CSV table of C-alpha atoms in Angstrom, one decimal:
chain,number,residue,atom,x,y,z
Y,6,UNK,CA,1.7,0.8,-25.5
Y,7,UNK,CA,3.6,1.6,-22.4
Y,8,UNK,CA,0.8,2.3,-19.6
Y,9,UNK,CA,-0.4,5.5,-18.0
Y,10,UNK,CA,3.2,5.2,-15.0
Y,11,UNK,CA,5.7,3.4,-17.4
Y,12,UNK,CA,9.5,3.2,-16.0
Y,13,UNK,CA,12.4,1.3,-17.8
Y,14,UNK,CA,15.9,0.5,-15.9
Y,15,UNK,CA,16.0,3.4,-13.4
Y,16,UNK,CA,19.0,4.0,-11.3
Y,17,UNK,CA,19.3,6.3,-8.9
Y,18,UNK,CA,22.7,6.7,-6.8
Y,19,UNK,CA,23.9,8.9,-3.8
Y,20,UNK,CA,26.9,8.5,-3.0
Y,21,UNK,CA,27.9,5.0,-3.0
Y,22,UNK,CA,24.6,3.8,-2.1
Y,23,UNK,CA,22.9,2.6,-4.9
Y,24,UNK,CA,19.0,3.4,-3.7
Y,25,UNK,CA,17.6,2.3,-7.3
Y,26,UNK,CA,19.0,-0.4,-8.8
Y,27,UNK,CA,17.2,-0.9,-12.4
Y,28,UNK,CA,13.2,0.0,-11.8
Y,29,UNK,CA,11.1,-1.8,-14.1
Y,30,UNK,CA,7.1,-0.3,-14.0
Y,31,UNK,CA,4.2,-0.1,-16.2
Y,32,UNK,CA,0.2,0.5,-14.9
Y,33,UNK,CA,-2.5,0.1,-16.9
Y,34,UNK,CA,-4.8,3.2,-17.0
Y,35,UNK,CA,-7.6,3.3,-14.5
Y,36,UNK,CA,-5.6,0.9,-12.3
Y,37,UNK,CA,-3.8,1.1,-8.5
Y,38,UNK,CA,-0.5,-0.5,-8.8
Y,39,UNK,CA,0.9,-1.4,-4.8
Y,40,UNK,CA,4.6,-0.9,-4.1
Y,41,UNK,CA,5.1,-3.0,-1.1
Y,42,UNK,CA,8.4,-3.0,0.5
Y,43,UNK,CA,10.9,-2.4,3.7
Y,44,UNK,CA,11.9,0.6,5.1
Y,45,UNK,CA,15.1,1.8,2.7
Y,46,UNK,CA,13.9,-0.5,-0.7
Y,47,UNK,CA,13.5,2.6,-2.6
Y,48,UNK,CA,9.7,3.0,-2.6
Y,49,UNK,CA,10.2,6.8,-2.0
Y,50,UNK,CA,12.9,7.3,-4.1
Y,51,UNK,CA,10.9,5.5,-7.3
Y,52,UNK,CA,7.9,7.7,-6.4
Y,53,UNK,CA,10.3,10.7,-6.7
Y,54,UNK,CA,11.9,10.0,-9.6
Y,55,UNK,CA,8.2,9.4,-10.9
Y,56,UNK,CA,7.1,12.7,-10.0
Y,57,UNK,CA,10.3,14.7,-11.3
Y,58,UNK,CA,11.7,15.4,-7.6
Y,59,UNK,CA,14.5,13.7,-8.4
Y,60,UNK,CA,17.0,12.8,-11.2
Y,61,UNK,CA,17.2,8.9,-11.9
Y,62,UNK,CA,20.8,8.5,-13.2
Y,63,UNK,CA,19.9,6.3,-15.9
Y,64,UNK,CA,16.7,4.6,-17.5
Y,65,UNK,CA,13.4,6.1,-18.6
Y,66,UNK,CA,10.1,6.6,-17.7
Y,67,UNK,CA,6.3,8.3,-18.8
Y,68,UNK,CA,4.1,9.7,-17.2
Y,69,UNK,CA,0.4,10.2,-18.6
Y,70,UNK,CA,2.4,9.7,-21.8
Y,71,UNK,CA,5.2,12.3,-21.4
Y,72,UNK,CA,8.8,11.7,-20.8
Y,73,UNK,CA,9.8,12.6,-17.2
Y,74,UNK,CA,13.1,13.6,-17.9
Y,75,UNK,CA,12.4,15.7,-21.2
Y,76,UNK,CA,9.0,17.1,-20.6
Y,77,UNK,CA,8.8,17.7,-16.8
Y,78,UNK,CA,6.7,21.1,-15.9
Y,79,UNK,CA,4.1,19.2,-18.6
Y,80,UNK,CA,4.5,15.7,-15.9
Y,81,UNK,CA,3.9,17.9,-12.8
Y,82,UNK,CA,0.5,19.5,-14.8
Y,83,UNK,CA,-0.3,16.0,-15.1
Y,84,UNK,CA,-0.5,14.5,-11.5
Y,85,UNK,CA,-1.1,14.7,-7.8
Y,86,UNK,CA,1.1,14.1,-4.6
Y,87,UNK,CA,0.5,13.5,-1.7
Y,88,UNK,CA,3.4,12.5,0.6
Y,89,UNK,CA,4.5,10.7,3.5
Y,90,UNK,CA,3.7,13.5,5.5
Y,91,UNK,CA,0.3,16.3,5.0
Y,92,UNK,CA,1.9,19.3,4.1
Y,93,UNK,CA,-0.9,22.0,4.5
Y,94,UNK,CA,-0.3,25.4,5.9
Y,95,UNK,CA,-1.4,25.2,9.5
Y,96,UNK,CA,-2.8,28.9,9.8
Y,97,UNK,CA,-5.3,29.0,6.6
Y,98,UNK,CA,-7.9,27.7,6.7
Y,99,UNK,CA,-9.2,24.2,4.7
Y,100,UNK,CA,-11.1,26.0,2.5
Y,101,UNK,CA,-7.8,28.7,2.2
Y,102,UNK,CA,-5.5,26.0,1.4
Y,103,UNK,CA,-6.8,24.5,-1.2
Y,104,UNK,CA,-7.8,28.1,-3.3
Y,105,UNK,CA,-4.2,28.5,-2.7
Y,106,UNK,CA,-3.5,25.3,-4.5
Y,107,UNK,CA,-5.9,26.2,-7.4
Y,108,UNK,CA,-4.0,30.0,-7.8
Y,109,UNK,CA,-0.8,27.8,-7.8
Y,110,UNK,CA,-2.1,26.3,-10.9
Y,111,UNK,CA,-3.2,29.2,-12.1
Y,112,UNK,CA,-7.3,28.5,-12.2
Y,113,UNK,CA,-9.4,31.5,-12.4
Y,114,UNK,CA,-10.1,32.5,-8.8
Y,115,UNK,CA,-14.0,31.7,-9.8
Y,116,UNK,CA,-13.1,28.0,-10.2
Y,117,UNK,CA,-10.8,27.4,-7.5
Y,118,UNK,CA,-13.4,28.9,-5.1
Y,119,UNK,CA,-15.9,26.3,-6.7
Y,120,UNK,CA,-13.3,23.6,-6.5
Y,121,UNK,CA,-12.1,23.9,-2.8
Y,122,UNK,CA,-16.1,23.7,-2.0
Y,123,UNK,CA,-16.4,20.6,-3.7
Y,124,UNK,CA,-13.3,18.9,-2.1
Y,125,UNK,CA,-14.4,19.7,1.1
Y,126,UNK,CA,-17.5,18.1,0.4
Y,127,UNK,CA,-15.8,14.8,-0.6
Y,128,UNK,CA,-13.4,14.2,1.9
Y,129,UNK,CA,-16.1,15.4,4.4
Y,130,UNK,CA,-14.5,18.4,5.6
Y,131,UNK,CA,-17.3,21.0,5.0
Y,132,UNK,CA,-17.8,21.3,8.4
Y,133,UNK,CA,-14.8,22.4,9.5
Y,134,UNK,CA,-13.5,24.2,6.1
Y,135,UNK,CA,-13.5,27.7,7.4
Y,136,UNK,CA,-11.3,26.5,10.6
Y,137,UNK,CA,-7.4,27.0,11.2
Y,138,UNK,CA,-5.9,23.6,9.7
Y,139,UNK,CA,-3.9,23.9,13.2
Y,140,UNK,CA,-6.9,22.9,14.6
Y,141,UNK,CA,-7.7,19.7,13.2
Y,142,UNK,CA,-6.8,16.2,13.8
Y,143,UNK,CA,-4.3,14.0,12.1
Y,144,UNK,CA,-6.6,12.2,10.1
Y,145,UNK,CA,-8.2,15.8,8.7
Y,146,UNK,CA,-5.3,16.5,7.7
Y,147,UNK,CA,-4.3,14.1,6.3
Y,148,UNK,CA,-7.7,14.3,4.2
Y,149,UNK,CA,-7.1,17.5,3.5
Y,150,UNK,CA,-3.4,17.1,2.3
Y,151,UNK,CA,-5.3,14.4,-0.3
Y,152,UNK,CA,-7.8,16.7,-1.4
Y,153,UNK,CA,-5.1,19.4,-1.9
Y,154,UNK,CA,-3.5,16.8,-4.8
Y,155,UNK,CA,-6.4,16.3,-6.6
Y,156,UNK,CA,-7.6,20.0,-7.0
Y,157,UNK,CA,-7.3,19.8,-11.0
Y,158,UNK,CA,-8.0,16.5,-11.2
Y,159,UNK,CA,-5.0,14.6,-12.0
Y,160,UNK,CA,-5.6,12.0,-14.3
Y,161,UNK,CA,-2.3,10.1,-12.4
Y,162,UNK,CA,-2.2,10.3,-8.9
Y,163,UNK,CA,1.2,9.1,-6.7
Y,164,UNK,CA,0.2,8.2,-3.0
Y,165,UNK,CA,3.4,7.5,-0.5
Y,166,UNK,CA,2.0,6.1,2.8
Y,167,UNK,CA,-1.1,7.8,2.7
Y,168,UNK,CA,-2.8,6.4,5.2
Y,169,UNK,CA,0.4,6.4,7.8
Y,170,UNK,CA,-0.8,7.1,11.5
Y,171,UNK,CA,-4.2,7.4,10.5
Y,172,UNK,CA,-7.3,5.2,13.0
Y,173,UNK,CA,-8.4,2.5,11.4
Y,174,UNK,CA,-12.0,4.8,10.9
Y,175,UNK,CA,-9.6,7.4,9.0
Y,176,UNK,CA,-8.2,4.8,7.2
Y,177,UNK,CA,-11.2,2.9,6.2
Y,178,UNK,CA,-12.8,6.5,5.1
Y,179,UNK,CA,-9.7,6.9,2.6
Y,180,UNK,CA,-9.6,3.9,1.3
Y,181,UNK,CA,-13.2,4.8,0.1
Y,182,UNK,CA,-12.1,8.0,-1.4
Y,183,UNK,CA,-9.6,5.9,-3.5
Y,184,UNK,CA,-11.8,3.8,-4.8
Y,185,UNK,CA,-14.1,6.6,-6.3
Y,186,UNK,CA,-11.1,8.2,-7.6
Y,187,UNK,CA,-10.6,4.8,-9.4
Y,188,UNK,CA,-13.6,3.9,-10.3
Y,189,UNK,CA,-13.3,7.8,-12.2
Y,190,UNK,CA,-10.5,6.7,-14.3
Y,191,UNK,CA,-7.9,7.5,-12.1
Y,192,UNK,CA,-4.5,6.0,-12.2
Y,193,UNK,CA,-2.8,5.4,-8.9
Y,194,UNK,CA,0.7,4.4,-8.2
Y,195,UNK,CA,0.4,3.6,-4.0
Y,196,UNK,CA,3.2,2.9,-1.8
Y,197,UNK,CA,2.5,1.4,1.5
Y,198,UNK,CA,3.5,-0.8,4.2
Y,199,UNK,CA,-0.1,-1.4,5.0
Y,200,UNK,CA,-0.4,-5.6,3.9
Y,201,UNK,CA,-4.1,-5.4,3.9
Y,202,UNK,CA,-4.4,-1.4,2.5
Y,203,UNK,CA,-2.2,-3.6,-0.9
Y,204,UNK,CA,-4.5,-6.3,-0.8
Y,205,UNK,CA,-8.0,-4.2,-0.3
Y,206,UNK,CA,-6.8,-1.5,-3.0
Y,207,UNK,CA,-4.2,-2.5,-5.4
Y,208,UNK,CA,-5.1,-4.4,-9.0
Y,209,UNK,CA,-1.6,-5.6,-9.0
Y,210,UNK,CA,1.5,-5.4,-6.2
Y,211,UNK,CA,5.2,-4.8,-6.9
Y,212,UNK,CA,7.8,-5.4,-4.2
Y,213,UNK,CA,10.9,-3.7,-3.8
Y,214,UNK,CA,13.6,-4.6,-1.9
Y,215,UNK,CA,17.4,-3.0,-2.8
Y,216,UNK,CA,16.5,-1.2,-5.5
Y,217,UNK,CA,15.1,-4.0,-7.4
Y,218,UNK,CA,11.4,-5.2,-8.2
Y,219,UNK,CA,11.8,-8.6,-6.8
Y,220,UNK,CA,7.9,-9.8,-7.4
Y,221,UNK,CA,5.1,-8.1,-9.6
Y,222,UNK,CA,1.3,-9.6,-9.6
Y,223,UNK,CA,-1.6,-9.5,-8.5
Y,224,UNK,CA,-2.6,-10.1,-5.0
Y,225,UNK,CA,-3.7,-14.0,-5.5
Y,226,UNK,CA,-0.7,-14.6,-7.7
Y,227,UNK,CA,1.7,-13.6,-5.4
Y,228,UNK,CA,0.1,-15.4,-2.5
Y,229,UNK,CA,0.5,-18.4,-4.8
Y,230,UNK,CA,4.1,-18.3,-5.1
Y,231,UNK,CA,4.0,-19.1,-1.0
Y,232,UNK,CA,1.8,-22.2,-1.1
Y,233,UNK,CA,-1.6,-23.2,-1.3
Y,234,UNK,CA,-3.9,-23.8,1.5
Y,235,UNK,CA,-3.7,-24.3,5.3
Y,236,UNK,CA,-5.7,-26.0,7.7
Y,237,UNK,CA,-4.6,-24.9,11.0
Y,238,UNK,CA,-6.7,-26.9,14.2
Y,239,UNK,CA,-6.1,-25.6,17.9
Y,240,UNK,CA,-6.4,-28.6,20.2
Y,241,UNK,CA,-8.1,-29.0,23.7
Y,242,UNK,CA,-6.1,-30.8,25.8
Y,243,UNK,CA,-2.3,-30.7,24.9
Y,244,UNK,CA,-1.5,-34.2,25.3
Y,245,UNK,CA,-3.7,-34.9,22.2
Y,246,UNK,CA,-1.1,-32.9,20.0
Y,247,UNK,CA,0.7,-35.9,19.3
Y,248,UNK,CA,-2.2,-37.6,18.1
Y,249,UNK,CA,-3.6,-34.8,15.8
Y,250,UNK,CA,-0.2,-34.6,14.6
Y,251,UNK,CA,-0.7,-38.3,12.9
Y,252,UNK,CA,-4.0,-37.5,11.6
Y,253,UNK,CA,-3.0,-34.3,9.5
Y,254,UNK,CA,0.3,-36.1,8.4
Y,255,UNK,CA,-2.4,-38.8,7.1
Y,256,UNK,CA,-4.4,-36.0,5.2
Y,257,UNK,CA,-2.5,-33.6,4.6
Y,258,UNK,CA,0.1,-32.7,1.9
Y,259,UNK,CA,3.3,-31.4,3.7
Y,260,UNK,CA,4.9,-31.2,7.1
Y,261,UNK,CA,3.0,-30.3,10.1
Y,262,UNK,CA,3.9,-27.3,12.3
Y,263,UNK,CA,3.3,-27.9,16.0
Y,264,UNK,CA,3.0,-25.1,18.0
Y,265,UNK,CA,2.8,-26.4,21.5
Y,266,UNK,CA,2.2,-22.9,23.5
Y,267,UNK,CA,-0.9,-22.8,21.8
Y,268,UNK,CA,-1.9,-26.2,21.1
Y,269,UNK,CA,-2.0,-24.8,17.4
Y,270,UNK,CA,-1.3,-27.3,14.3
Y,271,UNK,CA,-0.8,-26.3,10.9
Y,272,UNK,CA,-0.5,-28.2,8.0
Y,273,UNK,CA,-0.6,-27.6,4.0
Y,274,UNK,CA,-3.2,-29.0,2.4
Y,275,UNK,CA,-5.4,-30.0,-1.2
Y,276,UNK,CA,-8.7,-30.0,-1.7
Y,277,UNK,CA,-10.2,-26.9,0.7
Y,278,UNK,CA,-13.6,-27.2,2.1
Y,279,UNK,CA,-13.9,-31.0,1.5
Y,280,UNK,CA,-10.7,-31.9,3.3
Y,281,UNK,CA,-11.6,-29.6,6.2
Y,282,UNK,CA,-14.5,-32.1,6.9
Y,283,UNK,CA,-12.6,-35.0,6.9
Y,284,UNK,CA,-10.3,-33.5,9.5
Y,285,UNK,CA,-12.8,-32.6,11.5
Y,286,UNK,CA,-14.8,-36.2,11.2
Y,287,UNK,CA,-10.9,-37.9,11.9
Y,288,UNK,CA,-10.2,-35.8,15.0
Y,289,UNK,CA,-13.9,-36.5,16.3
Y,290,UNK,CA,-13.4,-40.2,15.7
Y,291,UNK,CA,-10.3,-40.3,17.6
Y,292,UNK,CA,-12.0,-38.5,20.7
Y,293,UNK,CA,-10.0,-35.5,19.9
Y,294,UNK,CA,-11.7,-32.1,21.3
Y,295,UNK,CA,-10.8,-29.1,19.4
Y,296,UNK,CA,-11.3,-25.6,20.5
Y,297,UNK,CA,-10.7,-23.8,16.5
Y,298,UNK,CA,-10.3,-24.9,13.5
Y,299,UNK,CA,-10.4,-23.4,9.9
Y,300,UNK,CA,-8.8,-23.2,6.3
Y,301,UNK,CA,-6.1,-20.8,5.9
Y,302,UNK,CA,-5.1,-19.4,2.4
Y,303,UNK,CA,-1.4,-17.2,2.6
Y,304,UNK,CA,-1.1,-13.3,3.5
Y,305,UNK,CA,0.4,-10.7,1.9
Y,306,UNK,CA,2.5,-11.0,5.2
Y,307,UNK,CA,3.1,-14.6,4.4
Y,308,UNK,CA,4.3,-13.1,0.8
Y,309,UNK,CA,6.3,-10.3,1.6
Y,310,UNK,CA,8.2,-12.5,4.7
Y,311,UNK,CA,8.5,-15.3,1.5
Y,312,UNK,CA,10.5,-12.8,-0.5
Y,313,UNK,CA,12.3,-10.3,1.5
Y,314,UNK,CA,13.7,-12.5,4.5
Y,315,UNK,CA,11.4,-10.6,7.3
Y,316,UNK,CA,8.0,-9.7,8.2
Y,317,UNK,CA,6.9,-5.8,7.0
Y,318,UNK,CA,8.1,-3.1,9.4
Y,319,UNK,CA,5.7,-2.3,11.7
Y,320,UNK,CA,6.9,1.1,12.2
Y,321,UNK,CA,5.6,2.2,8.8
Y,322,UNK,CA,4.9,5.7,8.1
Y,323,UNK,CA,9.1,6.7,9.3
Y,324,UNK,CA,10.8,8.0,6.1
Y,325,UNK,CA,12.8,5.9,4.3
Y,326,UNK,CA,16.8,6.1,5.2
Y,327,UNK,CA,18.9,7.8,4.3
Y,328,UNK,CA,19.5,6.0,1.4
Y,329,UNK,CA,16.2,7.2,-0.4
Y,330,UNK,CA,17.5,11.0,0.4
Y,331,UNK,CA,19.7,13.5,-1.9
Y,332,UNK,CA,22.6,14.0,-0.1
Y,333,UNK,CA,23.0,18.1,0.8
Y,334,UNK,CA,24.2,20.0,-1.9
């Protein structure tokens, strides 16, 4: 059985830009899928697509069990949103917005009063719930825009870069609220640029790069695919580096990177915390001071530099070019 996001062969074209390029997805139910990819890969457009905004060209795919392209008012009464950007009316208030989102799905006014109280509760906006949403800060929100998508409790919920500009505080504070939502039975598909928000979050990562899925797995698997461990030693005086050099040729199980600058060498190694001793017992026996030292195991940065060519953008949170954009009608 196809899972609770399920996509087969999208496509998606403007123009002569080809933004999708044959989509394949499927998440469990109850699990956070990460899409992980470059500025332009077609993260956005997928989520899109997903969330009937758009019109793939070709392919197929379910939502909560229901065809997107046949049954789509009954996909959008089946999920949340929430953007790149927190798209909240700046002159109600918290508590305003999100009884407007309620009467938009048409709850009795009862409930959505109920509802918006116990939002604001959870994303710890009480406080300010009867203030302007002009007069709070980005990561408020940002909150807010989040709570606003999960008024009738979606049982699938699409996140794109919802954590973009947020202080690491803000961010930490979401990342909590995702995992309750989780935890609840939630399905999440989450797109991000964020390395670590994939890695802390995500039961399994896809990345995208020109349309394609070009790597699906779980975090560990896909830091796999770049090699096993690393011992990496700093050096105190430079003009050991040479020696050091010898010794983690000696132990170690690949070639050894020499960063002079820093008096920094890495090499690949087997065998983890046991072979870390021996390094350290070699260098001592050679008379060779060392100012750091420790066992490295790849990043997702390591992975996503591995597959794509370049290291993530660090201007994340931009919208995606224009190839993930319908061109004006």
């Amino acid at each position: 059985m196809p899972g609770a996001i399920y996509a087969e062969g999208l496509v998606k074209t403007f123009g002569d830009v080809k933004a999708l390029d044959g989509v394949d997805l499927d998440v469990p139910e109850g699990t956070v899928l990460g899409l992980l990819g470059p500025n332009g890969a077609g993260k956005t457009t997928t989520v899109r697509c997903l969330t009937t905004l758009l019109r793939p060209d070709r392919g197929r795919a379910l939502v909560a069990g229901i065809d997107v392209l046949e049954r789509p008012d009954a996909v959008r009464r089946s999920i949340g949103l929430s953007g790149q950007f927190a798209a909240v009316d700046e002159y109600l208030t918290g508590r305003e917005n999100l009884h407007m989102v309620g009467q938009l799905y048409q709850m009795r006014a009862k409930d959505a009063k109920r509802r918006a109280g116990e939002l604001l509760e959870q994303f710890h906006l009480a406080d300010a719930g009867d203030r302007p949403a002009k007069t709070y800060s980005g990561g408020m929100r940002r909150r807010l825009d989040l709570a606003a998508a999960l008024v009738v409790s979606p049982p699938v919920m699409f996140m794109d870069e919802p954590t973009t500009g947020l202080d690491p505080r803000n961010r930490q504070q979401l990342w909590e609220v995702i995992k309750q939502l989780v935890s609840g039975g939630t399905t999440l598909l989450l797109t991000t640029q964020y390395l670590e928000e994939a890695d802390h979050l995500a039961h399994d990562i896809a990345v995208v790069d020109h349309g394609r899925v070009i790597a699906k797995g779980t975090s560990d698997q896909l830091k796999a695919r770049t090699g096993g461990e690393r011992v990496e030693v700093v050096v105190r005086e430079r003009e050991h580096l040479g020696t050091a050099s010898e010794v983690l040729r000696g132990l170690g199980e690949g070639e050894t990177t020499v960063e002079e600058h820093m008096r920094k060498l890495t090499v690949p190694v087997a065998g983890g915390a046991r072979l870390l001793a021996e390094v350290i017992r070699e260098l001592d026996t050679r008379g060779i001071g060392i100012d750091d030292i420790g066992l490295r195991r790849p990043t997702l940065d390591d992975v996503f530099l591995s597959l794509t060519g370049h290291v993530a953008e660090a201007g994340a949170g931009e919208s995606e070019n224009r190839n993930d954009k319908e061109p004006a009608q």
